Each structure stands twice: as structure tokens, then as C-alpha cells.
PDB file of C-alpha atoms in Angstrom:
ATOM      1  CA  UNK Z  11      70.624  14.488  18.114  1.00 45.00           C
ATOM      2  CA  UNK Z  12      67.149  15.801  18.655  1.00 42.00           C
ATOM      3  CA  UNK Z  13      66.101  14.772  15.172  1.00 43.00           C
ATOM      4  CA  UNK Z  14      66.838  10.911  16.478  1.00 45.00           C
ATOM      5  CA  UNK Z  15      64.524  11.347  19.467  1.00 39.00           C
ATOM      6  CA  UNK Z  16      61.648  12.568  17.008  1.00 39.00           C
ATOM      7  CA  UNK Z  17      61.722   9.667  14.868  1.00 38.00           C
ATOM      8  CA  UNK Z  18      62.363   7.087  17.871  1.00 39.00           C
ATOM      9  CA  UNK Z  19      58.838   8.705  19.275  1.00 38.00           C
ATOM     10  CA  UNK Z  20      56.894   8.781  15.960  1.00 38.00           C
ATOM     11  CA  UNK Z  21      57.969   5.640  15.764  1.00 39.00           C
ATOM     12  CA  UNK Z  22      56.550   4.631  19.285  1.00 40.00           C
ATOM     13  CA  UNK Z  23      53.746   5.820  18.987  1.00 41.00           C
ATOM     14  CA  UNK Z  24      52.906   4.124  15.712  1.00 40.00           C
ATOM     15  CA  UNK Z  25      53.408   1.053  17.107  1.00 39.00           C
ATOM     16  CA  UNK Z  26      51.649   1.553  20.300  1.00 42.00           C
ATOM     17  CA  UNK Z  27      48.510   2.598  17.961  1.00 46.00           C
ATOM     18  CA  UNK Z  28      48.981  -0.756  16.137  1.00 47.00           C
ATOM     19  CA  UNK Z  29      49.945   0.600  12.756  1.00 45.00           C
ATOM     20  CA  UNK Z  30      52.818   1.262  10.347  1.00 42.00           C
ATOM     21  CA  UNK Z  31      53.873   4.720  10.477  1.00 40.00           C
ATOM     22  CA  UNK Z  32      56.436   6.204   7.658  1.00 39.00           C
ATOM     23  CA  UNK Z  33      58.018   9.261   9.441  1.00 38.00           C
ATOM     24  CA  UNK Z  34      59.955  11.942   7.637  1.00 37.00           C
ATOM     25  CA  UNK Z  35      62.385  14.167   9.555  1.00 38.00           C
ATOM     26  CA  UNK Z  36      63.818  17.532   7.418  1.00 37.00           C
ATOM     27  CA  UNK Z  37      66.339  19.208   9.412  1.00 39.00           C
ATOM     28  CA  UNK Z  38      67.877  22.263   8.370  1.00 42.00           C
ATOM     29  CA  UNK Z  39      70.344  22.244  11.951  1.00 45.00           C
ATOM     30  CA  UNK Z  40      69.897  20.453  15.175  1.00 46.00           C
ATOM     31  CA  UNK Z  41      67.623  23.287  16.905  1.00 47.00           C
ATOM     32  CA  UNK Z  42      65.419  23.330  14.294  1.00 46.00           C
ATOM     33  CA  UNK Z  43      63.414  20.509  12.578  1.00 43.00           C
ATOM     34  CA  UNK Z  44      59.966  19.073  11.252  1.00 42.00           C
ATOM     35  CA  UNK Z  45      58.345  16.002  11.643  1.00 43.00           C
ATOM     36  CA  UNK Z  46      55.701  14.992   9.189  1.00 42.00           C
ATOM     37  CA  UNK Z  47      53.684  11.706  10.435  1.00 43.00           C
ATOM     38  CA  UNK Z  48      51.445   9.633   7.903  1.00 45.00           C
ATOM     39  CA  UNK Z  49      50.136   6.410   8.985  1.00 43.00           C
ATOM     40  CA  UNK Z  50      48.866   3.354   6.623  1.00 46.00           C
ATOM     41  CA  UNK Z  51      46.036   2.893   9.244  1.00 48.00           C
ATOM     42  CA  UNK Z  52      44.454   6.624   8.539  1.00 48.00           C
ATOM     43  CA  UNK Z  53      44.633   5.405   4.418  1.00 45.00           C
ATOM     44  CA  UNK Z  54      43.236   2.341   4.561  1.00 47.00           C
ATOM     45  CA  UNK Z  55      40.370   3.411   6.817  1.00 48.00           C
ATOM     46  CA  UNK Z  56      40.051   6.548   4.728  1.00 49.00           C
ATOM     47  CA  UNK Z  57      39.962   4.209   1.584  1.00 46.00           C
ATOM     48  CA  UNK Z  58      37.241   1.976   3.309  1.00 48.00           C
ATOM     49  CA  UNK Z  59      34.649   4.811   4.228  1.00 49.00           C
ATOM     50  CA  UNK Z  60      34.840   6.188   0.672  1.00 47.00           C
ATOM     51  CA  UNK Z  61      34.590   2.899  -0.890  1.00 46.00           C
ATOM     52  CA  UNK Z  62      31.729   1.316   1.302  1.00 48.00           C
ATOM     53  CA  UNK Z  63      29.745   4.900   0.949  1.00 49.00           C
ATOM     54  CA  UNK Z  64      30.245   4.710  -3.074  1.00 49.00           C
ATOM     55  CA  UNK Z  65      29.501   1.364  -3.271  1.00 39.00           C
ATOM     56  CA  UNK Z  66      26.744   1.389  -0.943  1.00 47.00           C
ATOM     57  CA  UNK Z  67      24.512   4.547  -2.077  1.00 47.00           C
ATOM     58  CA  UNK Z  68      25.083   3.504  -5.454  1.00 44.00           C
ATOM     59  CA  UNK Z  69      23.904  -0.293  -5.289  1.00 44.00           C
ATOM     60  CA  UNK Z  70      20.654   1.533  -4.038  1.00 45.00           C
ATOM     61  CA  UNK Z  71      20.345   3.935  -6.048  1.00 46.00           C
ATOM     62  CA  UNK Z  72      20.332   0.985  -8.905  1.00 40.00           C
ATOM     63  CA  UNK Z  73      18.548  -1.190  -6.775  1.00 42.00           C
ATOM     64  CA  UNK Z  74      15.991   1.106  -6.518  1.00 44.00           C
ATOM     65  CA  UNK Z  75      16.067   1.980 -10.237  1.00 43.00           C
ATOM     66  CA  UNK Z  76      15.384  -1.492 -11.074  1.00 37.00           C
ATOM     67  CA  UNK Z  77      12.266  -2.033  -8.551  1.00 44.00           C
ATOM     68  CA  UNK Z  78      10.799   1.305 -10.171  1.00 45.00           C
ATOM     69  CA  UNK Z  79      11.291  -0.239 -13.274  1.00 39.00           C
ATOM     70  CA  UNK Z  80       9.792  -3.566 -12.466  1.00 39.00           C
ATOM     71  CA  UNK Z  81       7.104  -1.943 -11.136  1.00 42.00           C
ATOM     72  CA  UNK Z  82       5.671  -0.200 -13.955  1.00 41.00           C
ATOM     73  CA  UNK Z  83       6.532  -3.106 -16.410  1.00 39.00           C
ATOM     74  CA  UNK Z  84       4.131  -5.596 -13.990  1.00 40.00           C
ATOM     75  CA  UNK Z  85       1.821  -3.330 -14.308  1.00 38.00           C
ATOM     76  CA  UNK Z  86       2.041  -3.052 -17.860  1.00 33.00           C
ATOM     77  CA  UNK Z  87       1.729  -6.476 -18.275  1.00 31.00           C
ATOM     78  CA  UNK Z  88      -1.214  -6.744 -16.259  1.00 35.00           C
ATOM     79  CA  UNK Z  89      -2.698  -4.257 -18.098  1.00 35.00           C
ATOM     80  CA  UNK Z  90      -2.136  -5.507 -21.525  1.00 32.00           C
ATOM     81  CA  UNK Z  91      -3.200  -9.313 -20.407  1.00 39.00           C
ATOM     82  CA  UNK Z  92      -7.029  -9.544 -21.990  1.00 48.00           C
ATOM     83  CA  UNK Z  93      -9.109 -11.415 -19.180  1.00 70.00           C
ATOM     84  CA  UNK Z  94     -10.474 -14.981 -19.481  1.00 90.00           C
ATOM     85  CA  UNK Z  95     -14.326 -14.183 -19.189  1.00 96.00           C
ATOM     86  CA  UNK Z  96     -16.047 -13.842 -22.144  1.00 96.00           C
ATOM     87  CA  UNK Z  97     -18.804 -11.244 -23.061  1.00 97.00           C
ATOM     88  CA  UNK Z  98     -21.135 -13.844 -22.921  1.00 97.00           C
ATOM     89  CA  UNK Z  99     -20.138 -16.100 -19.756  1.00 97.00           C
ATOM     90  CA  UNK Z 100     -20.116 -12.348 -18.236  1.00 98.00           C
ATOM     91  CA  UNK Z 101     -23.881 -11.763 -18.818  1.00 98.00           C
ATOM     92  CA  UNK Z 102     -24.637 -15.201 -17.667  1.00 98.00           C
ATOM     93  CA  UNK Z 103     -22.927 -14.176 -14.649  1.00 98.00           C
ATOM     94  CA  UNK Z 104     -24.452 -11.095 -14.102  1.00 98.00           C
ATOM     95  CA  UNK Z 105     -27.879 -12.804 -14.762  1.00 98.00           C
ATOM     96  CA  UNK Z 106     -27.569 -15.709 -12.040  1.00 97.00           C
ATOM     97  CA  UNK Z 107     -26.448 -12.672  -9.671  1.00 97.00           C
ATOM     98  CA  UNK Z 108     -29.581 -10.378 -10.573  1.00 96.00           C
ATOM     99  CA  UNK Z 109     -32.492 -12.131 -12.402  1.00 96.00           C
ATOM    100  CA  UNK Z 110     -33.867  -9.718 -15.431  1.00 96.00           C
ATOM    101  CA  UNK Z 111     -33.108  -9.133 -19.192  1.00 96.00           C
ATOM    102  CA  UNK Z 112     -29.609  -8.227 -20.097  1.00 98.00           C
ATOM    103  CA  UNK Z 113     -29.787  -5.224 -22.330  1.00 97.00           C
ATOM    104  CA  UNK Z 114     -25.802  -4.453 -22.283  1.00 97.00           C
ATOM    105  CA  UNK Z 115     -22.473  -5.519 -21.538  1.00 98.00           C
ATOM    106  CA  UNK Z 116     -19.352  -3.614 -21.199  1.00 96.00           C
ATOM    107  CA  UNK Z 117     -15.269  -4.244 -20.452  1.00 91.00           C
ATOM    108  CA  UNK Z 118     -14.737  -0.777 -18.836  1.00 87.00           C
ATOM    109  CA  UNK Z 119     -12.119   0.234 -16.145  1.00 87.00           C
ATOM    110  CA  UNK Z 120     -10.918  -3.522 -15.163  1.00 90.00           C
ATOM    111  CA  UNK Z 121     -14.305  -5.703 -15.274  1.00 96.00           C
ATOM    112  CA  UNK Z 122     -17.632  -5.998 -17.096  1.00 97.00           C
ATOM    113  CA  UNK Z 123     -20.599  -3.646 -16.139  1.00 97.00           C
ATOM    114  CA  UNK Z 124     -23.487  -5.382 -17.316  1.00 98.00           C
ATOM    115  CA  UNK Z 125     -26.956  -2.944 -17.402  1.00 97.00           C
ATOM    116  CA  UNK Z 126     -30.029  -5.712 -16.621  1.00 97.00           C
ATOM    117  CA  UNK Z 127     -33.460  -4.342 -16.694  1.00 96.00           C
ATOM    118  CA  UNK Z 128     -35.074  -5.752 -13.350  1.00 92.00           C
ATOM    119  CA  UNK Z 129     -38.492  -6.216 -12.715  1.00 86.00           C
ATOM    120  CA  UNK Z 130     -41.255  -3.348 -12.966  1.00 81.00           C
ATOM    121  CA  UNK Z 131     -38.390  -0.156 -14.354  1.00 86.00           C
ATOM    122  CA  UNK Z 132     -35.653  -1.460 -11.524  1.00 92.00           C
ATOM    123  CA  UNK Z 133     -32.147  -1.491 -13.333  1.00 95.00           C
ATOM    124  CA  UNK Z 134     -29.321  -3.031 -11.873  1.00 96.00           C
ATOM    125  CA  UNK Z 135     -25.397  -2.254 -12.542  1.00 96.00           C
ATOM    126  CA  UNK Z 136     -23.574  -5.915 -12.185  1.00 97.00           C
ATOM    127  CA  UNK Z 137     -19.755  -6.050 -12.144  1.00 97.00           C
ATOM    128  CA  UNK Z 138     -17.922  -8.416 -13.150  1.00 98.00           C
ATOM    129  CA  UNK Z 139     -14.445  -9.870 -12.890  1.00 97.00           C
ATOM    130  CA  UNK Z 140     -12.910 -10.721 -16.229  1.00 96.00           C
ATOM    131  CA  UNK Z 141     -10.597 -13.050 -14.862  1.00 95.00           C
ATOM    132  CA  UNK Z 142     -12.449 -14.804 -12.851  1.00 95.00           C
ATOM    133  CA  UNK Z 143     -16.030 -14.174 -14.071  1.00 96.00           C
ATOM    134  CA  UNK Z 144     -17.211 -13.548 -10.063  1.00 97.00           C
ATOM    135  CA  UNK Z 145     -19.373 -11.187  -9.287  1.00 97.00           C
ATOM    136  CA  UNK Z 146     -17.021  -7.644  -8.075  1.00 97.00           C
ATOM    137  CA  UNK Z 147     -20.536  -5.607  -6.947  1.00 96.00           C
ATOM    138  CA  UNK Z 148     -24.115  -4.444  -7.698  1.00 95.00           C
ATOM    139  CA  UNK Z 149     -25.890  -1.283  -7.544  1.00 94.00           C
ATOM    140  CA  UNK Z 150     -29.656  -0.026  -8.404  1.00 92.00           C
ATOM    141  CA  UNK Z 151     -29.683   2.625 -11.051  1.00 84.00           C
ATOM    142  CA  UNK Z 152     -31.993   5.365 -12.019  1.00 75.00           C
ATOM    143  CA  UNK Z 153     -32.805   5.247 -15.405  1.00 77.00           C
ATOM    144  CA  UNK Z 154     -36.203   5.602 -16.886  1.00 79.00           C
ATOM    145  CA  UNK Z 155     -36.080   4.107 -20.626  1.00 87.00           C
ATOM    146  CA  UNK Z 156     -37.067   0.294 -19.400  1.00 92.00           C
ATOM    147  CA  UNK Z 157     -40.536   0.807 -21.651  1.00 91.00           C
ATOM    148  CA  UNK Z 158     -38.862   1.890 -24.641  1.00 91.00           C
ATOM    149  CA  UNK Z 159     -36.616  -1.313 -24.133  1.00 93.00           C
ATOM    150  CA  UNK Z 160     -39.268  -3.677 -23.102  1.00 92.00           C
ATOM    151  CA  UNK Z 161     -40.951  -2.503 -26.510  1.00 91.00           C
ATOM    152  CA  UNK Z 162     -37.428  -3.317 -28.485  1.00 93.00           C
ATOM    153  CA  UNK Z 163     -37.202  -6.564 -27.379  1.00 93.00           C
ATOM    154  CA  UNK Z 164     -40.766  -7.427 -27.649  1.00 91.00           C
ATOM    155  CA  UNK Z 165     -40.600  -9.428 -30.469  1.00 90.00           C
ATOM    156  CA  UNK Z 166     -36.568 -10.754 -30.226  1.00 94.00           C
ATOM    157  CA  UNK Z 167     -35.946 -14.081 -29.759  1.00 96.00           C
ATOM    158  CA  UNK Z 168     -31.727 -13.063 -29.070  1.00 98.00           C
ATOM    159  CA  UNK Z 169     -30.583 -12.126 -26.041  1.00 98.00           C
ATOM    160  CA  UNK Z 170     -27.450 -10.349 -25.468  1.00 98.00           C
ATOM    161  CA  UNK Z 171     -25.694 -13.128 -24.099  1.00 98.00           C
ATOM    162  CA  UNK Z 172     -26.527 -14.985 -27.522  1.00 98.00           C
ATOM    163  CA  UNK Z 173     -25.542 -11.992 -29.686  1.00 98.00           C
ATOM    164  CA  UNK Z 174     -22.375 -12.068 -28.055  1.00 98.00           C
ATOM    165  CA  UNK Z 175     -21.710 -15.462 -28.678  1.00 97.00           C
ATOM    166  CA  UNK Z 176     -22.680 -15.250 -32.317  1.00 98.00           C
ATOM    167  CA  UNK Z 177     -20.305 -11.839 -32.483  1.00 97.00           C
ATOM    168  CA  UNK Z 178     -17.262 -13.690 -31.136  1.00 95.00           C
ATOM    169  CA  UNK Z 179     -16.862 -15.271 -34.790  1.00 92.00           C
ATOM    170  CA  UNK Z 180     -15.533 -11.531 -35.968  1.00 94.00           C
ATOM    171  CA  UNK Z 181     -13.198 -11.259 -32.585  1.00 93.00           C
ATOM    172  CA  UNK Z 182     -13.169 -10.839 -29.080  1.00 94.00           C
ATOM    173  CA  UNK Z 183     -16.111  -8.938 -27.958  1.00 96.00           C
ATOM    174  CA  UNK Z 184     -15.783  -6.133 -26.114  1.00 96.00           C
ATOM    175  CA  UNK Z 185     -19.123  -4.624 -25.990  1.00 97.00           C
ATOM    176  CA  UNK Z 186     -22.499  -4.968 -26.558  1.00 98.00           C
ATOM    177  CA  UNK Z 187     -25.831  -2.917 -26.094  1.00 97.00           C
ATOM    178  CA  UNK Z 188     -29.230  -2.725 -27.438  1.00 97.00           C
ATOM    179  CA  UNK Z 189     -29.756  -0.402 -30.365  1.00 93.00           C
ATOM    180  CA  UNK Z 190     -33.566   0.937 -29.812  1.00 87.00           C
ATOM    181  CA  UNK Z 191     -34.092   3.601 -31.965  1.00 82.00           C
ATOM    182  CA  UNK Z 192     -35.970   3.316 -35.247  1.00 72.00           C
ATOM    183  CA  UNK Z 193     -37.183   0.504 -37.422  1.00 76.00           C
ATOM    184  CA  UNK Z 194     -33.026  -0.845 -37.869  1.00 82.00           C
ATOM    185  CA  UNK Z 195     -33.582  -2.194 -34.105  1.00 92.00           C
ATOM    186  CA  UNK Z 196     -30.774  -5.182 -33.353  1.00 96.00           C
ATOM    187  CA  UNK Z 197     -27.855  -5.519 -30.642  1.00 97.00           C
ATOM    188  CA  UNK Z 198     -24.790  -3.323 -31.632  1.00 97.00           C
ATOM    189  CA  UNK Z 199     -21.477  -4.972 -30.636  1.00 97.00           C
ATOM    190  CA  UNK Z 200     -18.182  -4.151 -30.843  1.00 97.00           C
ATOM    191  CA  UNK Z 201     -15.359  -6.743 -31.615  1.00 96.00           C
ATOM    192  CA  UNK Z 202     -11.468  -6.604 -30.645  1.00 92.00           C
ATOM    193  CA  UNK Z 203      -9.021  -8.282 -32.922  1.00 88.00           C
ATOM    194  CA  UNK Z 204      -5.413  -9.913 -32.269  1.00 81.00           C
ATOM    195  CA  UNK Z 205      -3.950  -6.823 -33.839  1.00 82.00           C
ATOM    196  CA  UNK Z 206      -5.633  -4.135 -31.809  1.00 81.00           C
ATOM    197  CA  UNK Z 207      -8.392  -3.412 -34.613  1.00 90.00           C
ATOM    198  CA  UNK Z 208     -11.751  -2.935 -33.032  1.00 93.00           C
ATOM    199  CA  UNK Z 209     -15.088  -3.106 -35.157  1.00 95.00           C
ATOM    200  CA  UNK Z 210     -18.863  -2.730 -34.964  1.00 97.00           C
ATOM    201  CA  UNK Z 211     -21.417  -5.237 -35.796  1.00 97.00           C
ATOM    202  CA  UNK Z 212     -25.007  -5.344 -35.727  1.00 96.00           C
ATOM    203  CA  UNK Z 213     -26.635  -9.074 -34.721  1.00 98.00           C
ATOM    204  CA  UNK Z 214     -30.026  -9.482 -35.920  1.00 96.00           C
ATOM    205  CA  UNK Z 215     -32.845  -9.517 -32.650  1.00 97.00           C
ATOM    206  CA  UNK Z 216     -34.427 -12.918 -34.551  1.00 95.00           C
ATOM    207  CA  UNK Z 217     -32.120 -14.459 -36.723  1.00 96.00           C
ATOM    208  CA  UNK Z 218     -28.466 -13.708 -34.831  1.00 97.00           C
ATOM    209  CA  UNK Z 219     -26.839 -12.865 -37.856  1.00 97.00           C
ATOM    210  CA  UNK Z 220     -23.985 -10.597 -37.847  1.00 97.00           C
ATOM    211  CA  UNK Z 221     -23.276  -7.895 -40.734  1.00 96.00           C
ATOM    212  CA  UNK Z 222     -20.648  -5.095 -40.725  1.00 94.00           C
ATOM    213  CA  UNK Z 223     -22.122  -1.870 -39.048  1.00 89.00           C
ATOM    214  CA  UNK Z 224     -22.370   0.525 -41.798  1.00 79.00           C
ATOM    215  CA  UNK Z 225     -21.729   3.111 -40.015  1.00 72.00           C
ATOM    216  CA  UNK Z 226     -18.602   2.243 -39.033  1.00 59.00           C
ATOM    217  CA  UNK Z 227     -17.364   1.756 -42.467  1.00 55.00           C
TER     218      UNK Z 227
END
């Protein structure tokens, strides 16, 4: 008898909640008995917490895997993307910015520095985009060689601008600067190819013509 009145109230009271409720009744005699209550409600919502929690943490956790990743692969590209502006147009650039004599040109840390030689011993520091060839910033530097170049370049009928141009046959041009020392005077430049290889080159101060460094060999 009593075990009756158990299950009529578990049974109540599931469907007062406004779930299915399985009730079990063991009875060993009529005074004494269990009631075990398990609802489908409890599962599901169980089920649904675990489920929404996996599912949740780890579409972040990937999601945030794959902006990391995308990350560091723009910036790879960026990085391995040569610019547009050419040794030359870059000293052109630099020259309509500052007026003087070009004496070197550089692709360093993300733009051309360009050294021009000023008038009297000013130097100026010109940077220079290398995608866009505009002009990033300019600063006075102290350096006190401007009458050992102004000597060097006494007699040269190529600038640096045209040395780079006549360089750009061998590759890309990365650098050049004005070799001062000694009687072997000409503009050293340094050329980039497709594959990665870099070599020197020395262009003649009068002529513009370009042999092999031989030191480099």
C-alpha cells in the first residue's frame, strides 16, 4: 500500500515540474521501501551544459589558433613582398626632398635611408617608403668626411642615382655607397637576385660600367 502512494507522488511531482520522471520503487515489505527518482529533464539539461561548454571553449580555442596563425603568415607575407621603389627613383626622391649630392642609398629596416651631403659639411638622413617612394622622415647628421667625398666625386660625371640604374641590369639593387678610399674610387653596389643571391658590383664614377667586385669573388 504505501509503496503505491510513493510512486503516485513521484509521479506528481514530475508532472507538476513539466518533465518525464521514471520512478523505481524496491520494497522488501510494506514498512519499508526506497524510492529512487531520475528525471529526463535533469539529463537533457545536464547533456546541454556539457555540450555547449565543449563546443564552445573549443571553437575558440581553434578560432583563436587560426587568427594567431593568420597573423604571423600576413606578416610574413608582408615581409617577404620586395617594395615597388627602385634604388634609383628612391634617391630622386630623397633629392627633391633635400637638395645636395647623393653619396648612398640603402633598403634597411622597412624603407630607404639615403645619406645626401648638403651644403657646406651638412648631411642629411632621408627616408624613404619603398612602396610608395614618399618621403617617411629627415634628420641632420653629424658626420665629418664631406671633404674627403667632395674630393671623390670631383671629377665623376655618375651619380648614385645613375649607378643604380646602370646596376639594375645584374638585379634588384639593394644598396649603394661611394667607395672613397684609394686610387680604385667608383660607387659599390650591391644587387639582389630572384633566387635570394645577393652580389657586389663596382660602377665606374665616368663611364657607368659595371664589373664584378673582386672582392666578393
Amino acid at each position: 500500500m504505501k509503496r503505491n502512494i510513493v510512486i503516485a507522488v513521484v509521479t506528481a511531482a514530475a508532472l507538476v515540474g513539466g518533465g518525464t520522471a521514471t520512478a523505481l520503487a524496491v520494497a522488501g515489505d510494506d514498512d519499508d521501501s526506497t524510492s529512487v527518482t531520475r528525471t529526463d529533464d535533469d539529463r537533457d539539461d545536464r547533456g546541454e551544459d556539457r555540450s555547449d561548454d565543449d563546443w564552445d571553449d573549443r571553437g575558440e580555442d581553434r578560432s583563436g589558433d587560426r587568427d594567431d596563425r593568420s597573423g604571423e603568415d600576413d606578416d610574413a607575407s608582408r615581409a617577404a613582398v620586395p617594395g615597388d621603389v627602385t634604388a634609383a627613383e628612391a634617391i630622386a626622391a630623397a633629392l627633391e626632398h633635400t637638395p645636395g649630392t647623393a653619396v648612398s642609398a640603402e633598403l634597411d629596416d622597412g624603407s630607404w635611408e639615403i645619406d645626401v651631403l648638403g651644403k657646406g659639411d651638412t648631411w642629411h638622413s632621408v627616408r624613404i617608403a619603398p612602396d610608395t617612394g614618399k618621403v617617411l622622415g629627415a634628420q641632420k647628421d653629424d658626420e665629418d668626411d664631406a671633404a674627403e667625398v667632395r674630393a671623390a666625386l670631383k671629377n665623376a660625371s655618375v651619380t648614385a642615382e645613375q649607378a643604380a640604374k646602370a646596376a639594375q641590369s645584374k638585379g634588384t639593387v639593394v644598396s649603394v655607397d661611394l667607395d672613397d678610399d684609394g686610387d680604385d674610387r667608383a660607387w659599390d653596389t650591391e644587387t639582389r637576385a630572384s633566387g635570394g643571391d645577393e652580389r657586389d658590383w663596382k660602377v665606374d664614377l665616368r663611364t657607368a660600367s659595371v664589373t664584378a667586385d673582386r672582392d666578393d669573388d
